[in-house]
Amino acid sequence: MSRVVNLILILLVVLGVGYVYQIKGEAEEASDRAAALQGQIDEVRQTIEILQAEWSHLSRPDRIQTLVERYEQQLQLGPMEVYQFSTLDDVPLRPIELDPLSRGALGGVAAGQPGVLAQ
């Protein structure tokens, strides 16, 4: 009887070791994936920093002024006049297209709202 119990316990220990080894492998794979993603994140951040620096360089007012002076004939730019400015009242509103009421939904702005149904 005690031999059977010992064999069962040894079998359980071997199964437990195998399970722990499997979990260790999965944890290492997850760690590798996390490290790879972190590397990608670092590359993207570095690219963003480079692009921000390039944008700062390209949008410098003195550089833009030099380009305007160099290409004055092609651009035909001039100083802004007061009449060139507009107000929001001058901008036309977008027309609202109403859906047919037979479909049961409200038209216009309410049509895009979830949970809004015609009575």
Coordinates of N, CA, C and O in Angstrom, one line a residue:
M1 N 0.8 -1.2 0.0 CA 0.0 0.0 0.0 C 0.9 1.3 0.0 O 0.6 2.2 -0.7
S2 N 1.9 1.2 0.8 CA 2.8 2.4 0.9 C 3.5 2.6 -0.4 O 3.9 3.8 -0.8
R3 N 3.8 1.6 -1.2 CA 4.5 1.7 -2.5 C 3.6 2.4 -3.5 O 4.1 3.2 -4.2
V4 N 2.4 2.1 -3.4 CA 1.4 2.7 -4.4 C 1.3 4.2 -4.0 O 1.3 5.0 -4.9
V5 N 1.2 4.5 -2.8 CA 1.1 5.9 -2.4 C 2.4 6.7 -2.8 O 2.3 7.8 -3.3
N6 N 3.5 6.0 -2.6 CA 4.8 6.6 -3.0 C 4.9 6.9 -4.5 O 5.3 7.9 -5.0
L7 N 4.4 5.9 -5.3 CA 4.4 6.0 -6.7 C 3.5 7.1 -7.2 O 3.8 7.9 -8.1
I8 N 2.3 7.2 -6.6 CA 1.4 8.3 -6.9 C 2.0 9.6 -6.5 O 1.9 10.6 -7.3
L9 N 2.6 9.7 -5.4 CA 3.2 11.0 -5.0 C 4.4 11.4 -5.9 O 4.5 12.6 -6.3
I10 N 5.2 10.4 -6.3 CA 6.3 10.7 -7.3 C 5.7 11.1 -8.6 O 6.2 12.1 -9.2
L11 N 4.7 10.5 -9.1 CA 4.0 10.9 -10.3 C 3.5 12.3 -10.2 O 3.6 13.1 -11.2
L12 N 2.8 12.6 -9.1 CA 2.3 14.0 -8.9 C 3.4 15.0 -8.9 O 3.3 16.1 -9.5
V13 N 4.6 14.7 -8.3 CA 5.7 15.6 -8.3 C 6.2 15.8 -9.7 O 6.5 16.9 -10.1
V14 N 6.4 14.7 -10.5 CA 6.8 14.8 -11.9 C 5.9 15.7 -12.7 O 6.3 16.5 -13.5
L15 N 4.6 15.4 -12.5 CA 3.6 16.2 -13.2 C 3.7 17.7 -12.8 O 3.6 18.6 -13.7
G16 N 3.9 18.0 -11.5 CA 4.0 19.3 -11.0 C 5.2 20.0 -11.6 O 5.2 21.2 -12.0
V17 N 6.3 19.3 -11.7 CA 7.6 19.9 -12.3 C 7.3 20.2 -13.7 O 7.8 21.2 -14.2
G18 N 6.7 19.3 -14.5 CA 6.4 19.5 -15.9 C 5.5 20.8 -16.1 O 5.7 21.6 -17.0
Y19 N 4.5 20.9 -15.2 CA 3.6 22.1 -15.3 C 4.3 23.4 -15.0 O 4.2 24.4 -15.7
V20 N 5.2 23.3 -14.0 CA 6.0 24.5 -13.6 C 6.9 24.9 -14.8 O 7.1 26.1 -15.1
Y21 N 7.5 23.9 -15.4 CA 8.4 24.1 -16.6 C 7.6 24.8 -17.7 O 8.1 25.7 -18.4
Q22 N 6.4 24.3 -18.0 CA 5.6 24.8 -19.0 C 5.2 26.3 -18.7 O 5.3 27.2 -19.6
I23 N 4.9 26.6 -17.5 CA 4.5 28.0 -17.1 C 5.7 28.9 -17.2 O 5.6 30.0 -17.7
K24 N 6.9 28.3 -16.9 CA 8.1 29.1 -17.0 C 8.4 29.5 -18.5 O 8.8 30.6 -18.8
G25 N 8.2 28.5 -19.4 CA 8.4 28.8 -20.8 C 7.4 29.9 -21.3 O 7.8 30.8 -22.1
E26 N 6.1 29.8 -20.9 CA 5.1 30.8 -21.3 C 5.5 32.2 -20.7 O 5.3 33.2 -21.4
A27 N 6.0 32.2 -19.5 CA 6.4 33.5 -18.9 C 7.6 34.1 -19.6 O 7.6 35.3 -19.9
E28 N 8.5 33.2 -20.1 CA 9.7 33.8 -20.8 C 9.2 34.3 -22.2 O 9.7 35.3 -22.6
E29 N 8.3 33.6 -22.8 CA 7.8 34.1 -24.1 C 7.1 35.4 -24.0 O 7.2 36.3 -24.8
A30 N 6.3 35.5 -22.9 CA 5.6 36.8 -22.6 C 6.6 37.9 -22.4 O 6.4 39.0 -22.8
S31 N 7.6 37.6 -21.6 CA 8.7 38.6 -21.3 C 9.4 39.0 -22.6 O 9.7 40.2 -22.8
D32 N 9.6 38.0 -23.5 CA 10.3 38.4 -24.8 C 9.4 39.3 -25.6 O 9.9 40.2 -26.3
R33 N 8.1 38.9 -25.7 CA 7.1 39.8 -26.4 C 7.1 41.2 -25.9 O 7.1 42.2 -26.6
A34 N 7.1 41.3 -24.5 CA 7.0 42.6 -23.9 C 8.3 43.4 -24.2 O 8.2 44.6 -24.5
A35 N 9.4 42.7 -24.2 CA 10.7 43.4 -24.5 C 10.7 43.9 -26.0 O 11.2 45.0 -26.3
A36 N 10.2 43.0 -26.9 CA 10.1 43.4 -28.3 C 9.2 44.6 -28.5 O 9.5 45.6 -29.2
L37 N 8.0 44.6 -27.8 CA 7.1 45.8 -27.9 C 7.7 47.0 -27.3 O 7.6 48.1 -27.8
Q38 N 8.5 46.9 -26.2 CA 9.1 48.0 -25.6 C 10.1 48.6 -26.6 O 10.3 49.8 -26.7
G39 N 10.9 47.7 -27.3 CA 11.8 48.2 -28.3 C 11.1 49.0 -29.4 O 11.6 50.0 -29.8
Q40 N 10.0 48.4 -29.9 CA 9.2 49.2 -30.9 C 8.7 50.5 -30.4 O 8.8 51.5 -31.1
I41 N 8.3 50.5 -29.1 CA 7.8 51.8 -28.6 C 8.9 52.8 -28.5 O 8.8 54.0 -28.8
D42 N 10.1 52.3 -28.1 CA 11.3 53.2 -28.0 C 11.6 53.8 -29.4 O 12.0 55.0 -29.6
E43 N 11.6 52.9 -30.4 CA 11.9 53.4 -31.8 C 10.9 54.4 -32.3 O 11.2 55.4 -32.9
V44 N 9.6 54.2 -32.0 CA 8.6 55.1 -32.4 C 8.7 56.5 -31.6 O 8.6 57.5 -32.2
R45 N 9.1 56.4 -30.4 CA 9.3 57.6 -29.6 C 10.5 58.4 -30.2 O 10.4 59.6 -30.3
Q46 N 11.5 57.7 -30.5 CA 12.7 58.3 -31.1 C 12.3 59.0 -32.5 O 12.7 60.1 -32.8
T47 N 11.5 58.3 -33.3 CA 11.1 58.8 -34.5 C 10.3 60.1 -34.3 O 10.4 61.1 -35.0
I48 N 9.4 60.0 -33.3 CA 8.6 61.2 -33.0 C 9.4 62.4 -32.6 O 9.2 63.5 -33.1
E49 N 10.4 62.1 -31.8 CA 11.3 63.2 -31.4 C 12.1 63.8 -32.6 O 12.2 65.0 -32.7
I50 N 12.5 62.9 -33.5 CA 13.2 63.4 -34.7 C 12.3 64.3 -35.5 O 12.6 65.3 -36.0
L51 N 11.0 63.8 -35.7 CA 10.1 64.5 -36.5 C 9.7 65.9 -35.9 O 9.5 66.9 -36.6
Q52 N 9.6 65.9 -34.6 CA 9.3 67.2 -33.9 C 10.5 68.1 -34.1 O 10.2 69.3 -34.3
A53 N 11.7 67.6 -34.0 CA 12.8 68.5 -34.2 C 12.9 69.0 -35.6 O 13.2 70.2 -35.9
E54 N 12.6 68.1 -36.6 CA 12.6 68.6 -38.0 C 11.5 69.6 -38.2 O 11.7 70.6 -38.9
W55 N 10.3 69.4 -37.6 CA 9.2 70.3 -37.8 C 9.6 71.7 -37.2 O 9.3 72.7 -37.7
S56 N 10.2 71.7 -36.0 CA 10.7 72.9 -35.4 C 11.6 73.6 -36.3 O 11.6 74.9 -36.4
H57 N 12.5 72.9 -36.9 CA 13.5 73.5 -37.8 C 12.8 74.1 -39.1 O 13.1 75.2 -39.5
L58 N 11.9 73.3 -39.6 CA 11.2 73.7 -40.9 C 10.3 74.9 -40.7 O 10.0 75.7 -41.6
S59 N 9.7 75.0 -39.5 CA 8.7 76.1 -39.3 C 9.3 77.3 -38.6 O 8.5 78.1 -38.1
R60 N 10.6 77.5 -38.6 CA 11.2 78.7 -38.0 C 10.8 79.9 -38.8 O 10.8 79.8 -40.1
P61 N 10.3 80.9 -38.2 CA 9.9 82.1 -38.9 C 11.0 82.7 -39.8 O 10.7 83.1 -41.0
D62 N 12.2 82.7 -39.4 CA 13.3 83.3 -40.2 C 13.5 82.5 -41.5 O 13.7 83.0 -42.6
R63 N 13.4 81.1 -41.4 CA 13.5 80.3 -42.5 C 12.4 80.5 -43.5 O 12.6 80.6 -44.7
I64 N 11.2 80.6 -43.0 CA 10.0 80.8 -43.8 C 10.1 82.2 -44.5 O 9.8 82.3 -45.7
Q65 N 10.6 83.2 -43.8 CA 10.7 84.5 -44.4 C 11.7 84.5 -45.5 O 11.5 85.1 -46.6
T66 N 12.8 83.7 -45.4 CA 13.8 83.6 -46.4 C 13.2 82.9 -47.6 O 13.5 83.3 -48.8
L67 N 12.4 81.9 -47.4 CA 11.8 81.2 -48.5 C 10.8 82.1 -49.3 O 10.7 82.0 -50.5
V68 N 10.1 82.8 -48.5 CA 9.1 83.8 -49.1 C 9.8 84.8 -50.0 O 9.4 85.1 -51.1
E69 N 10.9 85.3 -49.5 CA 11.7 86.3 -50.3 C 12.3 85.6 -51.5 O 12.3 86.2 -52.6
R70 N 12.8 84.4 -51.4 CA 13.4 83.7 -52.5 C 12.4 83.4 -53.6 O 12.7 83.5 -54.8
Y71 N 11.2 83.0 -53.2 CA 10.2 82.5 -54.2 C 9.1 83.6 -54.3 O 7.9 83.2 -54.6
E72 N 9.4 84.8 -54.1 CA 8.4 85.9 -54.2 C 7.6 85.9 -55.5 O 6.4 86.1 -55.5
Q73 N 8.3 85.7 -56.6 CA 7.7 85.8 -57.9 C 6.7 84.7 -58.1 O 5.6 84.9 -58.6
Q74 N 7.1 83.5 -57.7 CA 6.2 82.3 -57.9 C 5.0 82.3 -57.0 O 3.9 82.0 -57.3
L75 N 5.2 82.7 -55.7 CA 4.2 82.7 -54.7 C 3.2 83.9 -54.8 O 2.0 83.7 -54.5
Q76 N 3.7 85.0 -55.3 CA 2.9 86.2 -55.4 C 2.2 86.5 -54.1 O 1.0 86.8 -54.1
L77 N 2.9 86.5 -53.0 CA 2.3 86.8 -51.7 C 2.4 88.2 -51.4 O 3.4 88.9 -51.8
G78 N 1.5 88.7 -50.6 CA 1.5 90.1 -50.2 C 1.0 90.2 -48.8 O 0.5 89.3 -48.2
P79 N 1.1 91.4 -48.2 CA 0.6 91.6 -46.8 C -1.0 91.4 -46.8 O -1.7 91.6 -47.8
M80 N -1.4 90.9 -45.7 CA -2.9 90.6 -45.5 C -3.6 92.0 -45.4 O -3.1 92.9 -44.7
E81 N -4.8 92.1 -46.0 CA -5.6 93.2 -45.8 C -6.8 92.9 -44.9 O -7.1 91.7 -44.7
V82 N -7.4 93.9 -44.3 CA -8.5 93.7 -43.4 C -9.6 93.0 -44.0 O -10.3 92.1 -43.4
Y83 N -9.9 93.3 -45.3 CA -11.1 92.7 -45.9 C -10.9 91.2 -46.2 O -11.9 90.5 -46.5
Q84 N -9.7 90.7 -46.0 CA -9.4 89.3 -46.3 C -9.8 88.4 -45.1 O -9.9 87.2 -45.2
F85 N -10.0 89.0 -43.9 CA -10.4 88.2 -42.8 C -11.9 88.0 -42.8 O -12.7 88.8 -43.3
S86 N -12.4 86.9 -42.2 CA -13.8 86.6 -42.2 C -14.2 86.3 -40.8 O -13.4 86.0 -39.9
T87 N -15.5 86.2 -40.6 CA -16.0 85.8 -39.3 C -16.7 84.4 -39.5 O -17.0 84.0 -40.6
L88 N -17.1 83.8 -38.4 CA -17.8 82.6 -38.4 C -19.2 82.7 -39.1 O -19.7 81.7 -39.6
D89 N -19.8 83.9 -39.0 CA -21.1 84.1 -39.6 C -21.0 84.0 -41.1 O -22.0 83.7 -41.8
D90 N -19.8 84.2 -41.7 CA -19.6 84.1 -43.2 C -19.5 82.7 -43.7 O -19.6 82.4 -44.9
V91 N -19.3 81.7 -42.8 CA -19.1 80.3 -43.2 C -20.5 79.7 -43.3 O -21.2 79.7 -42.3
P92 N -20.8 79.1 -44.4 CA -22.1 78.5 -44.5 C -22.2 77.2 -43.7 O -21.2 76.5 -43.5
L93 N -23.4 77.0 -43.2 CA -23.6 75.7 -42.4 C -23.8 74.6 -43.3 O -24.3 74.7 -44.4
R94 N -23.4 73.4 -42.8 CA -23.6 72.2 -43.6 C -25.1 71.8 -43.6 O -25.7 71.8 -42.5
P95 N -25.7 71.5 -44.7 CA -27.1 71.1 -44.7 C -27.3 69.8 -44.0 O -26.5 68.9 -44.0
I96 N -28.5 69.7 -43.3 CA -28.8 68.5 -42.6 C -29.7 67.6 -43.5 O -30.7 68.1 -44.0
E97 N -29.3 66.4 -43.7 CA -30.1 65.4 -44.5 C -30.9 64.6 -43.6 O -30.3 63.9 -42.7
L98 N -32.2 64.6 -43.7 CA -33.1 63.9 -42.8 C -33.4 62.5 -43.5 O -33.6 62.4 -44.7
D99 N -33.3 61.5 -42.6 CA -33.7 60.2 -43.0 C -35.2 60.1 -43.1 O -35.9 60.7 -42.3
P100 N -35.8 59.2 -43.9 CA -37.2 59.0 -43.9 C -37.7 58.5 -42.5 O -37.0 57.7 -41.9
L101 N -38.8 59.0 -42.1 CA -39.3 58.6 -40.8 C -39.9 57.2 -40.8 O -40.1 56.6 -39.7
S102 N -40.1 56.6 -41.9 CA -40.6 55.3 -42.0 C -39.6 54.2 -41.4 O -40.0 53.2 -41.0
R103 N -38.4 54.6 -41.4 CA -37.4 53.6 -40.9 C -37.3 53.6 -39.3 O -36.7 52.8 -38.7
G104 N -38.0 54.6 -38.7 CA -38.0 54.6 -37.3 C -36.9 55.4 -36.6 O -36.9 55.5 -35.4
A105 N -36.0 55.9 -37.3 CA -34.9 56.7 -36.7 C -35.1 58.1 -37.0 O -35.7 58.5 -38.0
L106 N -34.6 59.0 -36.1 CA -34.6 60.4 -36.3 C -33.5 60.8 -37.3 O -32.5 60.2 -37.4
G107 N -33.8 61.8 -38.1 CA -32.8 62.3 -39.0 C -31.9 63.3 -38.4 O -32.0 63.7 -37.2
G108 N -31.0 63.9 -39.2 CA -30.1 64.9 -38.8 C -29.1 64.5 -37.7 O -28.6 63.4 -37.7
V109 N -28.9 65.4 -36.7 CA -27.9 65.1 -35.7 C -28.3 63.9 -34.8 O -27.5 63.1 -34.4
A110 N -29.6 63.8 -34.5 CA -30.0 62.8 -33.6 C -29.9 61.4 -34.2 O -29.8 60.4 -33.5
A111 N -29.7 61.3 -35.6 CA -29.6 60.0 -36.2 C -28.3 59.3 -35.8 O -28.3 58.1 -35.8
G112 N -27.3 60.0 -35.5 CA -26.0 59.4 -35.2 C -25.9 59.1 -33.7 O -24.9 58.5 -33.3
Q113 N -26.9 59.4 -32.9 CA -26.8 59.2 -31.5 C -27.3 57.8 -31.1 O -28.4 57.4 -31.5
P114 N -26.6 57.0 -30.4 CA -27.0 55.7 -30.0 C -28.2 55.8 -29.0 O -28.2 56.7 -28.1
G115 N -29.1 54.9 -29.2 CA -30.3 54.9 -28.2 C -31.4 55.9 -28.5 O -32.3 56.0 -27.7
V116 N -31.3 56.7 -29.6 CA -32.3 57.7 -29.9 C -33.2 57.1 -31.0 O -32.7 56.9 -32.1
L117 N -34.4 56.8 -30.7 CA -35.4 56.3 -31.6 C -36.6 57.2 -31.7 O -36.9 57.9 -30.8
A118 N -37.2 57.2 -32.9 CA -38.4 58.0 -33.0 C -39.6 57.4 -32.2 O -39.7 56.2 -32.1
Q119 N -40.4 58.2 -31.7 CA -41.6 57.7 -30.9 C -42.7 57.2 -31.8 O -43.0 57.7 -32.8

